[in-house]
Amino acid sequence: MIEEFKGSRILLVEDEETLAAGLEYNLTEEGFTVNWAKNGREAVNYFEKEKFDLIILDIMLPYVNGFEVAEIVRRSDPQVPILMLTAKTESGDKVKGLEIGADDYMTKPFHLQELLLRINGMLKRKSWYAQAIQVQPVFNFGNNVVNFETLNCLHGDQEIRLTPQEAMLLKYLVEHQGEIVTRKELLEKVWHLNPEVETRTVDIFIVRLRKYFESDSSNPIYFKSIRGAGYMFEKNKTST
């Protein structure tokens, strides 16, 4: 584990006791502080009383399911990383989890080392993002206003709520405005993913940002594709 993340607090929400006990032990051995919630109701109680650096959240839970827990978390904390953990393999569940605001998704069974890599990657993103928004918490371009702290945005009079992944991508593009940024760079720097595996991820999220912030998403003026190279964010000359 990265030394700076030792002592980070993790809320583990899992009703399979054998799996949860093993995860609690291994995460503790790695230097994390772990609270284990055995159902969705316990998870909400923990979250309302204490502050966590990351949440590992199963979907199929008694009383309150993982999707509902994620929605409750996101209403009050748009930035705490959420890793969804489930035995389900349907792509619809993955999409729903990401749309609600989960940062990552793993399917059981999984290797502990992969889980640890995902956790470290999520904590690195959180650390980078927290530092980045201190410099520029609110950003304006064209008729758009982005609040990187609350993730609430305006496109004219239309209100938009970004997911953490969308906000991190946008923040990185803003910090490198006027520069060509490759898909490989975005995957490694923003998501800490293997660019050889996740080549479609960036394209999907760029489409979302265009839909939110471009007046004509089919003819973008802010989020430009650079053929054979990647993407470039340009703040329009008429922006404030």
Coordinates of C-alpha atoms in Angstrom, one line a residue:
M1 CA 0.0 0.0 0.0
I2 CA 1.1 3.6 -0.7
E3 CA 2.5 4.9 2.6
E4 CA 0.5 8.1 2.5
F5 CA -2.8 6.1 2.6
K6 CA -2.0 4.1 5.7
G7 CA -4.7 4.7 8.3
S8 CA -7.3 5.6 5.7
R9 CA -10.8 4.7 6.9
I10 CA -12.8 2.2 4.8
L11 CA -16.5 1.4 5.2
L12 CA -16.9 -2.3 4.1
V13 CA -20.5 -3.1 3.4
E14 CA -20.9 -6.9 2.8
D15 CA -23.4 -9.4 4.1
E16 CA -21.4 -12.5 3.2
E17 CA -19.6 -13.0 6.5
T18 CA -16.8 -15.3 5.3
L19 CA -15.8 -12.9 2.5
A20 CA -16.3 -9.8 4.7
A21 CA -14.2 -11.2 7.5
G22 CA -11.4 -12.1 5.1
L23 CA -11.5 -8.6 3.5
E24 CA -11.6 -6.9 6.9
Y25 CA -8.5 -8.9 8.0
N26 CA -6.5 -8.2 4.9
L27 CA -7.4 -4.6 4.6
T28 CA -6.4 -4.1 8.3
E29 CA -3.1 -5.9 7.6
E30 CA -2.5 -3.4 4.8
G31 CA -2.8 -0.5 7.3
F32 CA -6.4 0.6 6.7
T33 CA -8.9 1.2 9.4
V34 CA -12.0 -0.8 8.6
N35 CA -15.6 -0.6 9.8
W36 CA -17.7 -3.6 8.6
A37 CA -21.5 -3.1 8.0
K38 CA -23.4 -6.3 7.5
N39 CA -26.4 -4.8 5.7
G40 CA -27.5 -1.5 4.1
R41 CA -29.2 -0.2 7.2
E42 CA -26.0 -0.5 9.2
A43 CA -24.0 1.1 6.4
V44 CA -26.2 4.2 6.4
N45 CA -25.9 4.4 10.2
Y46 CA -22.2 4.2 10.0
F47 CA -22.0 6.8 7.2
E48 CA -24.3 9.3 9.0
K49 CA -22.1 9.1 12.2
E50 CA -18.6 8.9 10.9
K51 CA -16.4 10.1 8.0
F52 CA -14.7 7.6 5.6
D53 CA -12.1 7.9 3.0
L54 CA -13.5 5.1 0.8
I55 CA -16.6 2.8 0.7
I56 CA -16.6 -0.8 -0.6
L57 CA -20.2 -1.5 -1.2
D58 CA -22.0 -4.8 -2.2
I59 CA -25.2 -4.4 -4.2
M60 CA -27.3 -7.3 -2.9
L61 CA -27.8 -6.3 0.8
P62 CA -30.6 -6.9 3.3
Y63 CA -32.9 -4.0 4.2
V64 CA -31.3 -1.3 2.0
N65 CA -29.6 -2.4 -1.3
G66 CA -26.3 -1.1 -2.5
F67 CA -27.8 1.2 -5.1
E68 CA -29.9 2.9 -2.4
V69 CA -27.0 3.2 -0.1
A70 CA -24.9 4.8 -2.9
E71 CA -27.7 7.3 -3.6
I72 CA -27.9 8.3 0.1
V73 CA -24.1 8.7 0.3
R74 CA -24.0 10.9 -2.9
R75 CA -26.7 13.2 -1.6
S76 CA -24.5 14.4 1.2
D77 CA -21.0 13.6 0.0
P78 CA -20.3 13.8 -3.7
Q79 CA -16.6 13.0 -3.5
V80 CA -16.0 10.0 -1.2
P81 CA -14.9 7.1 -3.5
I82 CA -17.3 4.2 -3.8
L83 CA -16.2 0.8 -5.1
M84 CA -19.2 -1.4 -5.9
L85 CA -18.7 -5.1 -5.2
T86 CA -21.1 -7.7 -6.5
A87 CA -21.6 -11.2 -7.8
K88 CA -23.8 -9.9 -10.6
T89 CA -22.3 -9.7 -14.1
E90 CA -25.1 -7.9 -16.0
S91 CA -23.8 -4.7 -17.7
G92 CA -27.0 -2.9 -16.6
D93 CA -26.0 -3.1 -13.0
K94 CA -22.6 -1.7 -13.8
V95 CA -24.0 1.2 -15.7
K96 CA -26.6 1.9 -13.0
G97 CA -23.9 2.0 -10.3
L98 CA -21.7 4.4 -12.3
E99 CA -24.7 6.6 -13.1
I100 CA -25.6 6.8 -9.4
G101 CA -22.0 7.9 -8.7
A102 CA -19.9 4.8 -8.0
D103 CA -16.3 5.3 -8.9
D104 CA -15.4 1.7 -9.8
Y105 CA -16.9 -1.7 -10.0
M106 CA -15.6 -5.2 -9.3
T107 CA -17.3 -8.6 -9.8
K108 CA -16.9 -11.5 -7.4
P109 CA -14.9 -13.6 -7.3
F110 CA -11.8 -11.3 -7.5
H111 CA -8.1 -11.4 -6.5
L112 CA -7.1 -9.5 -3.4
Q113 CA -4.2 -7.9 -5.2
E114 CA -6.5 -6.4 -7.8
L115 CA -8.8 -5.0 -5.1
L116 CA -5.8 -3.4 -3.4
L117 CA -4.7 -1.8 -6.7
R118 CA -8.2 -0.5 -7.3
I119 CA -8.3 1.0 -3.7
N120 CA -5.0 2.7 -4.0
G121 CA -5.9 4.1 -7.4
M122 CA -9.2 5.5 -6.0
L123 CA -7.4 7.1 -3.1
K124 CA -4.8 8.6 -5.4
R125 CA -7.5 10.1 -7.5
K126 CA -9.3 11.5 -4.4
S127 CA -6.0 13.0 -3.2
W128 CA -5.2 14.7 -6.5
Y129 CA -8.8 16.0 -6.9
A130 CA -8.9 17.4 -3.4
Q131 CA -5.7 19.4 -4.0
A132 CA -6.8 20.5 -7.5
I133 CA -10.1 22.0 -6.4
Q134 CA -8.4 24.1 -3.7
V135 CA -6.8 26.1 -6.5
Q136 CA -10.0 26.5 -8.6
P137 CA -13.2 25.3 -7.0
V138 CA -15.5 27.0 -9.5
F139 CA -14.9 27.3 -13.2
N140 CA -16.8 29.2 -15.9
F141 CA -16.8 28.7 -19.6
G142 CA -19.3 29.9 -22.1
N143 CA -22.7 29.7 -20.5
N144 CA -21.5 27.0 -18.1
V145 CA -20.6 27.1 -14.4
V146 CA -18.9 24.1 -12.8
N147 CA -18.6 23.8 -9.0
F148 CA -15.9 21.1 -8.5
E149 CA -16.6 20.9 -4.8
T150 CA -20.3 20.2 -4.8
L151 CA -20.3 18.7 -8.4
N152 CA -23.3 20.9 -9.1
C153 CA -23.2 22.7 -12.5
L154 CA -25.2 25.0 -14.7
H155 CA -25.6 24.9 -18.5
G156 CA -27.5 28.1 -19.0
D157 CA -30.6 27.6 -16.7
Q158 CA -30.2 23.8 -16.8
E159 CA -28.9 22.2 -13.6
I160 CA -26.5 19.3 -13.9
R161 CA -25.0 17.0 -11.2
L162 CA -21.7 15.4 -12.3
T163 CA -20.5 12.1 -11.0
P164 CA -17.0 12.0 -9.4
Q165 CA -15.5 10.4 -12.5
E166 CA -17.0 13.0 -14.8
A167 CA -15.8 15.8 -12.5
M168 CA -12.2 14.4 -12.4
L169 CA -12.0 14.1 -16.1
L170 CA -13.3 17.6 -16.6
K171 CA -10.9 19.0 -14.0
Y172 CA -7.9 17.3 -15.7
L173 CA -9.0 18.7 -19.1
V174 CA -9.4 22.2 -17.6
E175 CA -6.0 22.1 -16.0
H176 CA -4.5 21.1 -19.4
Q177 CA -6.7 23.4 -21.6
G178 CA -5.2 24.2 -25.0
E179 CA -3.1 21.0 -24.8
I180 CA -3.7 17.7 -26.7
V181 CA -4.4 15.0 -24.1
T182 CA -4.3 11.4 -25.2
R183 CA -6.7 8.7 -24.1
K184 CA -3.7 6.8 -22.5
E185 CA -2.8 9.8 -20.4
L186 CA -6.4 10.3 -19.2
L187 CA -6.8 6.7 -18.3
E188 CA -3.5 6.6 -16.4
K189 CA -3.7 10.0 -14.7
V190 CA -7.5 10.3 -14.0
W191 CA -8.6 6.7 -13.6
H192 CA -5.3 4.9 -13.0
L193 CA -6.5 2.2 -15.4
N194 CA -4.6 0.1 -17.8
P195 CA -5.0 1.9 -21.1
E196 CA -4.7 -1.3 -23.1
V197 CA -7.8 -2.7 -21.5
E198 CA -10.1 0.3 -21.1
T199 CA -9.8 2.1 -24.4
R200 CA -13.5 3.0 -24.7
T201 CA -13.9 4.6 -21.3
V202 CA -12.6 8.0 -22.2
D203 CA -14.7 8.3 -25.3
I204 CA -17.9 7.5 -23.4
F205 CA -17.1 10.2 -20.8
I206 CA -16.2 12.8 -23.4
V207 CA -19.6 12.2 -25.0
R208 CA -21.3 12.8 -21.6
L209 CA -19.4 16.1 -21.1
R210 CA -20.4 17.3 -24.6
K211 CA -24.0 16.4 -23.9
Y212 CA -23.9 18.4 -20.6
F213 CA -22.0 21.5 -21.7
E214 CA -22.0 21.9 -25.5
S215 CA -24.9 23.8 -27.2
D216 CA -24.5 21.4 -30.1
S217 CA -22.9 18.2 -28.9
S218 CA -22.4 17.0 -32.5
N219 CA -20.3 20.1 -33.3
P220 CA -18.3 20.7 -30.1
I221 CA -16.4 23.9 -29.5
Y222 CA -15.0 23.1 -26.0
F223 CA -14.3 19.3 -26.0
K224 CA -12.6 18.8 -29.3
S225 CA -11.4 15.5 -30.9
I226 CA -7.9 15.7 -32.3
R227 CA -7.8 13.0 -35.0
G228 CA -5.3 10.3 -34.2
A229 CA -4.1 12.0 -31.0
G230 CA -6.8 12.4 -28.4
Y231 CA -8.8 15.4 -27.0
M232 CA -8.3 19.1 -26.3
F233 CA -10.4 21.4 -24.1
E234 CA -10.5 25.0 -25.2
K235 CA -12.2 27.7 -23.3
N236 CA -14.2 29.7 -25.9
K237 CA -13.0 33.3 -26.6
T238 CA -16.4 34.6 -25.6
S239 CA -16.3 32.8 -22.2
T240 CA -16.1 34.7 -18.9

